[in-house]
Short mmCIF file of C-alpha atoms and ligand atoms in Angstrom, two decimals:
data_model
loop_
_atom_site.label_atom_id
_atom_site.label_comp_id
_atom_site.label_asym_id
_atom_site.label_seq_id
_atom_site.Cartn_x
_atom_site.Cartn_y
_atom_site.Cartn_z
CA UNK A 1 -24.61 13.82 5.64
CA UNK A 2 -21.06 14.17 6.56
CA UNK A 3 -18.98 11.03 6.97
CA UNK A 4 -19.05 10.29 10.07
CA UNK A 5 -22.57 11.12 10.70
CA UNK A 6 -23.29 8.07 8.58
CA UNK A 7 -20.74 6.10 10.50
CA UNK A 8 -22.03 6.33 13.69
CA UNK A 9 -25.40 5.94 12.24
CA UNK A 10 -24.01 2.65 10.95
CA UNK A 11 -22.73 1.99 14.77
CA UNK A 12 -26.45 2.68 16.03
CA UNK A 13 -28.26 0.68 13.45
CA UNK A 14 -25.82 -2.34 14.62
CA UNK A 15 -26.42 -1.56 18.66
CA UNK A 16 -30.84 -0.94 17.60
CA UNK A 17 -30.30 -4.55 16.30
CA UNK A 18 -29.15 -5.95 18.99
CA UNK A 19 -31.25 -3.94 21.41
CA UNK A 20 -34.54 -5.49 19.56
CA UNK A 21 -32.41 -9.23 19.39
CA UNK A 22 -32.34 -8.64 23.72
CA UNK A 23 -35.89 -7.15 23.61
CA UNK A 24 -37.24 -9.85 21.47
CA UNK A 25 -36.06 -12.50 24.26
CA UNK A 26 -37.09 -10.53 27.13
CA UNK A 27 -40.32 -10.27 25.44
CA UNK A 28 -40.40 -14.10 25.10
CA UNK A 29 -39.90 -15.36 28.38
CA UNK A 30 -42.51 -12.70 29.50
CA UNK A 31 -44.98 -13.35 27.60
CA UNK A 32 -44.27 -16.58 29.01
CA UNK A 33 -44.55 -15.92 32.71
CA UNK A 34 -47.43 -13.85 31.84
CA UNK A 35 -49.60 -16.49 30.48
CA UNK A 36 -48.95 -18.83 33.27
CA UNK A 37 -50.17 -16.29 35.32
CA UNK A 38 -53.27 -15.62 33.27
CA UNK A 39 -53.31 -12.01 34.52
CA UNK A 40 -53.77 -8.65 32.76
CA UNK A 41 -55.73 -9.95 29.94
CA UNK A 42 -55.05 -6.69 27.69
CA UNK A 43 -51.28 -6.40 28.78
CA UNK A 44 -50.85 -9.92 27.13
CA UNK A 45 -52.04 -8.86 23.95
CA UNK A 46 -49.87 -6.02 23.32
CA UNK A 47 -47.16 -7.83 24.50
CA UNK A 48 -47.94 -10.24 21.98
CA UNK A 49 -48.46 -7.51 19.40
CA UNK A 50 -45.14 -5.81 20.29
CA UNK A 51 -43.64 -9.82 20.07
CA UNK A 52 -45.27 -10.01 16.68
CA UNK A 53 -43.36 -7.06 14.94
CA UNK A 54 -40.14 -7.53 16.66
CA UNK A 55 -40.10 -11.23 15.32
CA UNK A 56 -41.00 -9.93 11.60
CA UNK A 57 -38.49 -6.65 11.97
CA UNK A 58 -35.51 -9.73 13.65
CA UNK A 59 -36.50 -11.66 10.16
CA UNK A 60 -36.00 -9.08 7.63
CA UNK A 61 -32.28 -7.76 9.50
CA UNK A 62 -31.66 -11.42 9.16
CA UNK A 63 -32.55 -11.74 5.88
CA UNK A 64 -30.15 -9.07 4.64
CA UNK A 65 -33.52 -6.81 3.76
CA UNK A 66 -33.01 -3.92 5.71
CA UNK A 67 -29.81 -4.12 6.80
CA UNK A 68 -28.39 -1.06 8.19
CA UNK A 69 -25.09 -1.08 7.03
CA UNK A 70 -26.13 -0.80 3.24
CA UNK A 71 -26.01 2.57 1.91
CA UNK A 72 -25.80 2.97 -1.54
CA UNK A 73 -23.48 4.87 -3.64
CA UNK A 74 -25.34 8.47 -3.37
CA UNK A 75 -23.32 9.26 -6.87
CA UNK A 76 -24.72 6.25 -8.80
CA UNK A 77 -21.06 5.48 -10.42
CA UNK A 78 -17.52 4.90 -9.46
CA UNK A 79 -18.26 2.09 -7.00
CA UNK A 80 -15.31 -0.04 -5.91
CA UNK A 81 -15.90 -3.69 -5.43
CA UNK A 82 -14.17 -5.41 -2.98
CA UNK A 83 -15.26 -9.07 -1.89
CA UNK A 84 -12.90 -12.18 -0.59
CA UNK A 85 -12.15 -13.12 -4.51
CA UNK A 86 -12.21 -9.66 -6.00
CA UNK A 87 -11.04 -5.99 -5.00
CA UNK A 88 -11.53 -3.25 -7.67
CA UNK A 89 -11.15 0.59 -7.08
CA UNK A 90 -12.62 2.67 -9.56
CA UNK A 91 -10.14 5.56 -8.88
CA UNK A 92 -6.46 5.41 -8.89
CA UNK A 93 -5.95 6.34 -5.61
CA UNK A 94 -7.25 2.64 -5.01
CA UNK A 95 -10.50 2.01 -2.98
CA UNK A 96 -12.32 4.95 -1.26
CA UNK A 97 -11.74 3.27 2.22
CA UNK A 98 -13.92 5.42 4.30
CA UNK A 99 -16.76 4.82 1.85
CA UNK A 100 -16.13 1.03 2.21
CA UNK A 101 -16.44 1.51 6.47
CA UNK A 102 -19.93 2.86 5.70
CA UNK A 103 -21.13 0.36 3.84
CA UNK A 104 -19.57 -2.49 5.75
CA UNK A 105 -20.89 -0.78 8.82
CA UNK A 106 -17.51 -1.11 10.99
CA UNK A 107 -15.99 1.79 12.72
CA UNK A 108 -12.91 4.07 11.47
CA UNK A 109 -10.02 3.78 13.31
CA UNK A 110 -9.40 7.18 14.93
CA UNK A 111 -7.16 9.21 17.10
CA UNK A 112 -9.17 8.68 20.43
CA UNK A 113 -8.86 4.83 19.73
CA UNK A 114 -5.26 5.19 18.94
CA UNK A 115 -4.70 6.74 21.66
CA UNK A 116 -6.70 4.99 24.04
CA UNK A 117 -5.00 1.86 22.72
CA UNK A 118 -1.68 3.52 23.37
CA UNK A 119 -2.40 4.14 26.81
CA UNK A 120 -3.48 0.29 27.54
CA UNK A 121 -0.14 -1.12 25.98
CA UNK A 122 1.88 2.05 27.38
CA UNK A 123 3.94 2.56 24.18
CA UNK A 124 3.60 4.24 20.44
CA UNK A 125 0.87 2.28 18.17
CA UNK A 126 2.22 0.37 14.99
CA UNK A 127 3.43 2.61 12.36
CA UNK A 128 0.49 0.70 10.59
CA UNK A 129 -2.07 1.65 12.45
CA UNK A 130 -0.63 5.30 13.05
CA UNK A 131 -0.46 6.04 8.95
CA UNK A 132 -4.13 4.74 8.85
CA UNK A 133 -3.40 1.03 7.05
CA UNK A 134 -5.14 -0.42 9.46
CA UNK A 135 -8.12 1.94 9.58
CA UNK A 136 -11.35 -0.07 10.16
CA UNK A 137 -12.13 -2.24 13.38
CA UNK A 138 -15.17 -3.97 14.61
CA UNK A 139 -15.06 -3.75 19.04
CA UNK A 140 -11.77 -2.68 19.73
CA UNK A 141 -12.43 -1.22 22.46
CA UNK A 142 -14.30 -3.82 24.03
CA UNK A 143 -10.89 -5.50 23.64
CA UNK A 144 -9.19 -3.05 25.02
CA UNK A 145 -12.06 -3.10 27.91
CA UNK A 146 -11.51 -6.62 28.58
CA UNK A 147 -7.06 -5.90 28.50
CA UNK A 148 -7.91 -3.19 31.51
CA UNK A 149 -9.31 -5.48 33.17
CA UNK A 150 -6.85 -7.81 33.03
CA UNK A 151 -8.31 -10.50 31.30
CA UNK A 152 -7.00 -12.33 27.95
CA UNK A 153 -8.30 -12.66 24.61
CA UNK A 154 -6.75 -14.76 21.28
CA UNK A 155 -5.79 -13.47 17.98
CA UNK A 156 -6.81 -15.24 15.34
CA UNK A 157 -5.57 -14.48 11.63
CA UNK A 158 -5.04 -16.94 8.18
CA UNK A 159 -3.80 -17.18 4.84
CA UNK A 160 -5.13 -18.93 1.42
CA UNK A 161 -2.27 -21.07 0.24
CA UNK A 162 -3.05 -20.16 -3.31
CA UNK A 163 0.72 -20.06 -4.70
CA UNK A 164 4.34 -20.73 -3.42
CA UNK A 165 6.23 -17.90 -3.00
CA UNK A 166 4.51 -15.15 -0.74
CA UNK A 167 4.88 -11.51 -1.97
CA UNK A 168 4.94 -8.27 0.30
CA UNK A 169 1.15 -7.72 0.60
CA UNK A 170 0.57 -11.03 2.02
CA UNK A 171 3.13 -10.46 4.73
CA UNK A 172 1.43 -7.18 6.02
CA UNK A 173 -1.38 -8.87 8.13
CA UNK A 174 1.19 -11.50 9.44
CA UNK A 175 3.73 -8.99 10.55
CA UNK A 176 0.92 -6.94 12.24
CA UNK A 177 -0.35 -9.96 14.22
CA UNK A 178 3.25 -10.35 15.50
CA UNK A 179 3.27 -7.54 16.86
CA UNK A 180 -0.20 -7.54 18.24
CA UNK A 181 1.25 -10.81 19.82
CA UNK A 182 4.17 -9.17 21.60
CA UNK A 183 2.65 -6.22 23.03
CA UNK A 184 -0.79 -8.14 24.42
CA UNK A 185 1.08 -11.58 25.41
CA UNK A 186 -1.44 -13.72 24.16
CA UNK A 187 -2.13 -16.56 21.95
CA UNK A 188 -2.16 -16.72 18.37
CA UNK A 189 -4.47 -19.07 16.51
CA UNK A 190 -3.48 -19.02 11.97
CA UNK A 191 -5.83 -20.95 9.71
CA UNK A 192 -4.31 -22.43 6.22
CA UNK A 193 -7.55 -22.50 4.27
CA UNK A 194 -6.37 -25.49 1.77
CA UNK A 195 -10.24 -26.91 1.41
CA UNK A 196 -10.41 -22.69 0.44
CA UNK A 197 -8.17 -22.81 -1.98
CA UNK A 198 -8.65 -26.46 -2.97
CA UNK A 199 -12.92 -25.79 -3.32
CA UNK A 200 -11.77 -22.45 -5.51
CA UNK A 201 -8.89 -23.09 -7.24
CA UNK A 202 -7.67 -25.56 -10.21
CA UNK A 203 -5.73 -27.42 -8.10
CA UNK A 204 -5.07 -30.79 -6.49
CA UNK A 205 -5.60 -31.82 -2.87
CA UNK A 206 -2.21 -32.62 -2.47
CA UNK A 207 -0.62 -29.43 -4.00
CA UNK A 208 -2.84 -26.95 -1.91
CA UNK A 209 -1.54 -29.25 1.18
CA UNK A 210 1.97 -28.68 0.08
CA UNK A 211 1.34 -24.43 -1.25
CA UNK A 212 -0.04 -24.67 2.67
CA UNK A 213 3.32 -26.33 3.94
CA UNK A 214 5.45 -23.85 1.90
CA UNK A 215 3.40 -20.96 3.27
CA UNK A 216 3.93 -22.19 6.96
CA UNK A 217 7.73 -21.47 6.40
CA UNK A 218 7.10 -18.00 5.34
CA UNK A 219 4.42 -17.28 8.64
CA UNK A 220 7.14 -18.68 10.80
CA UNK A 221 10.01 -16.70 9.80
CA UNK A 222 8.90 -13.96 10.83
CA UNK A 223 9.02 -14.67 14.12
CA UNK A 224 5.98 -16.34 15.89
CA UNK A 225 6.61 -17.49 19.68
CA UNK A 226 5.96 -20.82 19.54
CA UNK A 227 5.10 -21.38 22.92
CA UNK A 228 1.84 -19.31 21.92
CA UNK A 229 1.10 -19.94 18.70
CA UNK A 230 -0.93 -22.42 16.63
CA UNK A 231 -0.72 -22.97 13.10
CA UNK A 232 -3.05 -25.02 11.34
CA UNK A 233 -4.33 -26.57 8.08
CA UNK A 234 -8.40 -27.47 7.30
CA UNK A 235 -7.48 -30.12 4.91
CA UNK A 236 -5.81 -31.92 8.10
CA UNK A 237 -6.67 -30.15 11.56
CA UNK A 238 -11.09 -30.79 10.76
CA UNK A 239 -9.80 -35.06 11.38
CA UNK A 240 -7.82 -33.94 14.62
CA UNK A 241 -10.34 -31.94 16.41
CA UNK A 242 -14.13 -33.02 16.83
CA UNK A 243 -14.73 -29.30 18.37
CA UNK A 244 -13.61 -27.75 15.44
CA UNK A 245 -16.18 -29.52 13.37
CA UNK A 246 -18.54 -29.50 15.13
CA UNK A 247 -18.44 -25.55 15.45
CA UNK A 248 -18.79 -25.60 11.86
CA UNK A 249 -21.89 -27.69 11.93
CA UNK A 250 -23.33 -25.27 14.70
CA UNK A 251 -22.51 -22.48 12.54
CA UNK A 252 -24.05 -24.14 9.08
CA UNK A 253 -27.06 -24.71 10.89
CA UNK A 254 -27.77 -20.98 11.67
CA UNK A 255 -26.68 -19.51 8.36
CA UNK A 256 -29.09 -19.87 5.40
CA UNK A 257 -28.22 -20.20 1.49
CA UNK A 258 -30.25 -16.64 1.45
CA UNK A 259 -28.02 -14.95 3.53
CA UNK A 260 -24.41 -16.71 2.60
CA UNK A 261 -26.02 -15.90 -1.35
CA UNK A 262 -26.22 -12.38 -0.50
CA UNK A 263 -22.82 -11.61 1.70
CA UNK A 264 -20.56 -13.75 -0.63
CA UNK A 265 -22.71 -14.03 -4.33
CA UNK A 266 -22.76 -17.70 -4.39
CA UNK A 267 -25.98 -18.64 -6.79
CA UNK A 268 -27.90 -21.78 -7.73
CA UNK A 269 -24.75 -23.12 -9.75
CA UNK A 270 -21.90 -22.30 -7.19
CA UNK A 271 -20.70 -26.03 -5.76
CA UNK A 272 -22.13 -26.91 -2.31
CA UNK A 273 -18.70 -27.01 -0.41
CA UNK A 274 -18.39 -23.18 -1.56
CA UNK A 275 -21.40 -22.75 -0.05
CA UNK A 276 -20.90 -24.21 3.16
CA UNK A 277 -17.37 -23.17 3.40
CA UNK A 278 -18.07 -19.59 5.11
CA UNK A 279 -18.17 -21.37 8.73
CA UNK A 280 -14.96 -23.27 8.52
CA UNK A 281 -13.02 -19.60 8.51
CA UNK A 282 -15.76 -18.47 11.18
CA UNK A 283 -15.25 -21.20 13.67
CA UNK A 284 -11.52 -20.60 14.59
CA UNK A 285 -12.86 -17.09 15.90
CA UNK A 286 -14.49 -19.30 18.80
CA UNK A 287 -12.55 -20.53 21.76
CA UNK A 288 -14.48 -23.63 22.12
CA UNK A 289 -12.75 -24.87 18.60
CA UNK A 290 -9.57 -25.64 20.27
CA UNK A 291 -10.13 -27.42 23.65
CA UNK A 292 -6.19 -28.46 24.15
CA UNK A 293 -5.58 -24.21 23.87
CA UNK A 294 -8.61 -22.79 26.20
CA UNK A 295 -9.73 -26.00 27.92
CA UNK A 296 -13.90 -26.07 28.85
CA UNK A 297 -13.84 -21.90 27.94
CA UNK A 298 -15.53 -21.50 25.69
CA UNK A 299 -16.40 -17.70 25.70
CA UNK A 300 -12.68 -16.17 25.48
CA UNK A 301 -12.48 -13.15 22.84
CA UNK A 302 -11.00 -13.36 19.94
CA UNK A 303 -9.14 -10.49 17.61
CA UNK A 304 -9.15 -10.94 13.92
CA UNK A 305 -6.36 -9.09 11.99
CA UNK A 306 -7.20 -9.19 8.57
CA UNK A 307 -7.42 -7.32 5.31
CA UNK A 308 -10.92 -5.82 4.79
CA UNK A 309 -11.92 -8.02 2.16
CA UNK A 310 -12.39 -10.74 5.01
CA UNK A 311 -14.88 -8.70 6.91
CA UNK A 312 -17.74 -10.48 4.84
CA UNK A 313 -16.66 -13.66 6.31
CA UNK A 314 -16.41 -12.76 9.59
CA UNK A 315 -19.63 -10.19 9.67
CA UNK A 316 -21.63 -13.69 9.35
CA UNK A 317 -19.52 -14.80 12.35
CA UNK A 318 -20.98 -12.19 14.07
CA UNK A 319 -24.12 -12.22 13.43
CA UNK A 320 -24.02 -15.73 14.45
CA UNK A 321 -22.01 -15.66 17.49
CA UNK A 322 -24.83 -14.69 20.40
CA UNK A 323 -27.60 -17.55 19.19
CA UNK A 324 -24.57 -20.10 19.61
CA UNK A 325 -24.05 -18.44 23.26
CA UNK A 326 -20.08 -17.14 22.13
CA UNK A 327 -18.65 -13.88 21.84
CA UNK A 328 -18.61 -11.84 18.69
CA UNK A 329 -14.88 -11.52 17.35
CA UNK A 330 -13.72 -8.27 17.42
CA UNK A 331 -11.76 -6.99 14.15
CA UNK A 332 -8.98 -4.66 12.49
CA UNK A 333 -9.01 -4.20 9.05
CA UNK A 334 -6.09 -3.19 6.89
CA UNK A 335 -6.44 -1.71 3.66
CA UNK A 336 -4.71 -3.25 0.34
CA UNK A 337 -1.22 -3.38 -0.34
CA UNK A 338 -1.17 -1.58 -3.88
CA UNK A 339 0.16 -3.58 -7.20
CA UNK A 340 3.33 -2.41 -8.21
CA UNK A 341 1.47 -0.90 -11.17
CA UNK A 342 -0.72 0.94 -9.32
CA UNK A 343 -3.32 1.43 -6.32
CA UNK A 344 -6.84 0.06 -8.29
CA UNK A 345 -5.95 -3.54 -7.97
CA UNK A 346 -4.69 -5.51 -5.21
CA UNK A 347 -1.26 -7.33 -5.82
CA UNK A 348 -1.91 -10.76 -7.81
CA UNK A 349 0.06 -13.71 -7.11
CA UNK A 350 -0.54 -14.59 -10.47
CA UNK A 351 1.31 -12.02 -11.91
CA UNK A 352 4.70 -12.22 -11.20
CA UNK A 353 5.11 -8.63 -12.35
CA UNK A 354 2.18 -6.81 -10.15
CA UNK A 355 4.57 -7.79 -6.94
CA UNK A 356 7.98 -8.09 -5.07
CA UNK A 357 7.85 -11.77 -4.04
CA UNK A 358 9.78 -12.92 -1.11
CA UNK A 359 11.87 -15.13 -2.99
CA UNK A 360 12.98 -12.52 -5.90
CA UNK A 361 16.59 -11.63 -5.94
CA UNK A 362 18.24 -7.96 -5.35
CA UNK A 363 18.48 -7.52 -9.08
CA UNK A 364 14.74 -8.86 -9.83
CA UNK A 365 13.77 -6.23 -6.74
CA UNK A 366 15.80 -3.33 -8.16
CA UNK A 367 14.27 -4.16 -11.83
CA UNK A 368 10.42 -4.79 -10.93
CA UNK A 369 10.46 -1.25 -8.34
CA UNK A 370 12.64 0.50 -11.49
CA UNK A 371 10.50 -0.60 -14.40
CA UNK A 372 6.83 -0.82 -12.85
CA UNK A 373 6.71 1.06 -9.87
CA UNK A 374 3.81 3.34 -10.75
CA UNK A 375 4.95 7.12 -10.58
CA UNK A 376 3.49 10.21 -9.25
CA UNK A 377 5.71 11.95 -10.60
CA UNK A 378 5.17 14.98 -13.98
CA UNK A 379 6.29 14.58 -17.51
CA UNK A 380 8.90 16.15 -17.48
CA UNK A 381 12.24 17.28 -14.59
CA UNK A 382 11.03 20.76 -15.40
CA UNK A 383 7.14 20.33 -14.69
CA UNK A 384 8.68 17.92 -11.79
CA UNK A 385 10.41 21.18 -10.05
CA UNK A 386 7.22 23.36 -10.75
CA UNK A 387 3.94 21.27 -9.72
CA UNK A 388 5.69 18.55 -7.66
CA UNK A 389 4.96 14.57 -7.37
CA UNK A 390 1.81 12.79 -5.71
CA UNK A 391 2.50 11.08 -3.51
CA UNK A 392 -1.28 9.39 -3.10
CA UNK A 393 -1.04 7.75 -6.65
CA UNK A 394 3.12 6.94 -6.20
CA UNK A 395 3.34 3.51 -5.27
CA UNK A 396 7.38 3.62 -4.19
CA UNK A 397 5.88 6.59 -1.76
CA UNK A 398 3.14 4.23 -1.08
CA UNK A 399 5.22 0.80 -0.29
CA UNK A 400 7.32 3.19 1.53
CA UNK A 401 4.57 3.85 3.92
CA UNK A 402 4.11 0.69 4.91
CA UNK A 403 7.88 -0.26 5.35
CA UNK A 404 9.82 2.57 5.90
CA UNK A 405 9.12 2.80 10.04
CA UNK A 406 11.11 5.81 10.35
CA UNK A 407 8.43 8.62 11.00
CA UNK A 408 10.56 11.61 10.48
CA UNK A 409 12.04 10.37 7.39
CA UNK A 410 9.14 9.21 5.52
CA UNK A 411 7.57 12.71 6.36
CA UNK A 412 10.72 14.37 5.09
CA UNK A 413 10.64 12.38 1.69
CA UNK A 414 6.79 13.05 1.41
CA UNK A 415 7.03 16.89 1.57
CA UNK A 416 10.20 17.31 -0.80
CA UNK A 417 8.69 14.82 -3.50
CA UNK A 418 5.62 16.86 -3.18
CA UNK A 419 7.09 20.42 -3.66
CA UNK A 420 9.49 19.24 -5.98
CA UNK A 421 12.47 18.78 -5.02
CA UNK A 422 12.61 15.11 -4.71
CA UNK A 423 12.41 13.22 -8.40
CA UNK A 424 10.56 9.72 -8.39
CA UNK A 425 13.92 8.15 -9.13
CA UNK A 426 14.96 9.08 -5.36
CA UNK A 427 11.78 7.77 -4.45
CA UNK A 428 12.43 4.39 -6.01
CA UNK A 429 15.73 4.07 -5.17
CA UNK A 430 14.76 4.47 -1.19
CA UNK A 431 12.54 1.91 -1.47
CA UNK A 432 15.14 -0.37 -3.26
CA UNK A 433 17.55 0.45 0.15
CA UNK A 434 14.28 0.07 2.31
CA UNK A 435 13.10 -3.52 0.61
CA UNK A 436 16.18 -5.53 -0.47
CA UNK A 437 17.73 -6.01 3.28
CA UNK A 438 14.60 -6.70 4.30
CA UNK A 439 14.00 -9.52 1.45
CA UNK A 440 17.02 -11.07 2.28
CA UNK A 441 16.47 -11.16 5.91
CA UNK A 442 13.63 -12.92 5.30
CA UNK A 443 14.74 -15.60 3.14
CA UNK A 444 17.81 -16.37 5.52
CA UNK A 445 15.13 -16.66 7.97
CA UNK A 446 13.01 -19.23 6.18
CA UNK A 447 16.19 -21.16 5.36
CA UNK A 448 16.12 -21.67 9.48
CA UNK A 449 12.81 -23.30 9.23
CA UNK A 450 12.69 -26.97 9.35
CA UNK A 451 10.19 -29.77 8.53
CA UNK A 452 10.59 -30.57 12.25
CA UNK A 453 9.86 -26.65 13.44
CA UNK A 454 6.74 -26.33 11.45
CA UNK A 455 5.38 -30.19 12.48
CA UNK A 456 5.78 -28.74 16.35
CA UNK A 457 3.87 -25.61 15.15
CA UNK A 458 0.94 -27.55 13.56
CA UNK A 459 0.65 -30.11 16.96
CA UNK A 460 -2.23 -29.17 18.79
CA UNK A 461 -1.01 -28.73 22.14
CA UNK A 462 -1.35 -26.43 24.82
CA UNK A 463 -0.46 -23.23 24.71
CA UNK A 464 0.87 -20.70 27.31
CA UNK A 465 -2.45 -18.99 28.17
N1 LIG B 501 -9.60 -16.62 3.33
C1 LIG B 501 -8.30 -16.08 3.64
C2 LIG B 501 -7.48 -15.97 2.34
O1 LIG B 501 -7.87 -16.43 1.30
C3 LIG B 501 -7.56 -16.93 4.63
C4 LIG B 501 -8.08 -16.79 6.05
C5 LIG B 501 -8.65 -17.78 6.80
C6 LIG B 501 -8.03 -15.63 6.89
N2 LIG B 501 -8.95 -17.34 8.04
C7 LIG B 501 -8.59 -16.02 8.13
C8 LIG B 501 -7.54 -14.34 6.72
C9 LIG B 501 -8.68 -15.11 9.20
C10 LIG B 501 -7.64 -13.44 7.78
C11 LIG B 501 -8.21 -13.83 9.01
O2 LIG B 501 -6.39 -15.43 2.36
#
């Protein structure tokens, strides 16, 4: 079955659910009216039949038993794993991304979407969404619907304050949102998961408080109107805002330890704040969380940037969503931002060598991209000139993609490194140009950030909405 056979499958499995979710309800209250008025005798029973199987078909979906959107690996080998804690490609061109839509079950971004997105916001799509890094959304177009019609939605997007300095890949979602937040003109929720980091990591409560503060002054220099965004942290925003917990208690009492065990392989020995902590990054995606932004509405939509490996949080938001009476967040994945060593893993802050952090120098950029930039290029200039580079497995080619916005002359470097005539030092070296400015930029932006900018970011107030 051809790929996207199996993806729309995927789509129709999702809509049969929530066909039988309305049936099963209409069924309900029928059955109801019907035995009040004791009529058709036989009618009742089948409808009580029919009631019967749709409960016990609604049980196993919910139970993760027959869930659609599993497929297994038709090959038997070579599967990637890719989770909130862990991302593993078995090939090195990185994770097979359009095997990872099927078994997720969201949608592939494609040219019709683009396109139809372009048209709504009447001007060219993100470079990162045209070159496919973003390629994976949950209801965009309902999104989209809801922008024609001239009603607003929220974004909604986070970060794990897990270290101090911020490398490239981290910035990718953030610099996405922004724009998201420019061309819609709406407002911008960003969660600092400290409990996260604090319930995961070695760490102190006060140091992933402070990793969170230090973060903040990243998010913020790039840019975020402040008139419409909200920043906050869990270890201090759940005592601010009764709505927010109490979301989170809404949500906890709908999901089960079976079905958190089987989207996020906790087991009988993970710690019971792991276990519960799946609906504090769910309830942000619901307006009601943050009365002083949306008031008493409580069904405004929400758009969740984020790299794939979030989906699993935020496919239990979903299923969640209609039995609290909200809307299901919509969603737009990216894929990974490659280690500098090579597309299998994802970047590790850990490893000060997998990454270009935000605070390295121009001399620690030029050395890291120089010495461990992962090249697609032959053995030798000779077999260079005769086979040409690949570009798929060459990470400067690869970073390049993602910050080199200049369409014509990323397409020029990608067809003369791949017939040839272009050796990998080029390559690097473009990316050096392409990455330093950029680096420093940044940091003389973060220098602008003050205590006092980043306490007005974190007030909950109203926004403009
Ligand atoms: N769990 C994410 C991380 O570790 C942080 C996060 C919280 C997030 N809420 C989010 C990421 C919403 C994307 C969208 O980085």
């Amino acid at each position: 079955m051809s790929l996207t056979e199996l993806s729309a499958r995927a789509d129709k499995a999702d809509l049969e659910i929530d066909q039988l979710k309305d049936l099963f309800s209409k069924i309900s209250s029928a059955t109801a009216a019907q035995k009040s008025a004791a009529g058709n005798e036989k009618e009742l029973l089948q409808l009580q039949e029919e009631n019967r199987i749709l409960k016990e078909k609604l049980k196993s979906y919910e139970n993760g038993e027959a869930s659609p959107a599993k497929t297994s690996d038709e090959s038997g080998q070579g599967e990637d794993e890719v989770n909130p804690w862990d991302v593993k490609a078995s090939s090195e061109k990185g994770v097979d991304y359009e095997k990872l839509i099927i078994k997720f079950g969201s949608s592939a971004i494609d040219s019709i979407l683009i396109s139809r997105l372009e048209s709504v916001i009447k001007r060219p799509a993100h470079h990162l969404i045209k070159r496919g890094i973003f390629f994976s959304h949950r209801d965009l177009a309902l999104i989209l619907d809801q922008v024609e019609k001239g009603n607003k939605f929220f974004l909604y997007t986070g970060r794990g304050p897990s270290s101090e300095a911020m490398h490239l890949g981290h910035l990718i979602p953030f610099m996405f949102t922004k724009w998201l937040q420019d061309v819609f003109d709406v407002p911008l929720v960003i969660q600092l998961t400290d409990d996260e980091k604090f319930l995961w990591k070695d760490l102190k409560m006060d140091e992933c408080k402070r990793l969170g503060w230090e973060n903040v002054k990243d998010i913020i220099a790039l840019g975020f109107d402040i008139n419409k965004t909200f920043i906050f942290a869990d270890l201090t925003f759940m005592g601010q805002c009764p709505s927010f917990y109490q979301n989170i208690i809404k949500i906890q009492k709908c999901v089960t330890y079976n079905q958190v065990k089987g989207i996020f392989g906790f087991d009988d020995s993970s710690p019971i704040g792991k276990i519960g902590f799946p609906a504090v990054q769910a309830a942000p995606s619901f307006s009601s969380s943050f009365p002083f932004i949306f008031g008493d509405k409580t069904k405004v939509p929400c758009l969740i940037p984020c790299a794939i490996d979030q989906d699993p949080y935020f496919r239990m938001t979903r299923d969640v969503a209609p039995r609290l009476g909200y809307m299901k967040p919509a969603l737009l994945h990216s894929s990974f931002f490659p280690a500098l060593q090579g597309a299998q893993t994802k970047m590790s802050a850990s490893d000060p060598n997998s990454s270009i952090f935000l605070t390295d120098t121009p001399k620690q950029i030029k050395t890291k991209i120089n010495k461990y930039a992962f090249s697609g290029g032959q053995a030798t200039v000779e077999e260079h000139k005769e086979k040409g580079g690949n570009c798929e497995i060459d990470i400067s080619y690869q970073y390049l993609r993602f910050f080199l916005e200049d369409d014509e002359k990323l397409e020029k470097i990608r067809a003369d490194y791949s017939s040839g005539e272009l050796l990998s030092g080029f390559l690097k070296k473009e990316l050096i140009d392409v990455l330093t400015p950029m680096v420093l930029q940044h940091q003389e932006k973060r220098k602008l950030v003050t205590d006092q900018l980043i306490q007005e970011f974190m007030t909950p107030r109203k926004l403009n909405f």
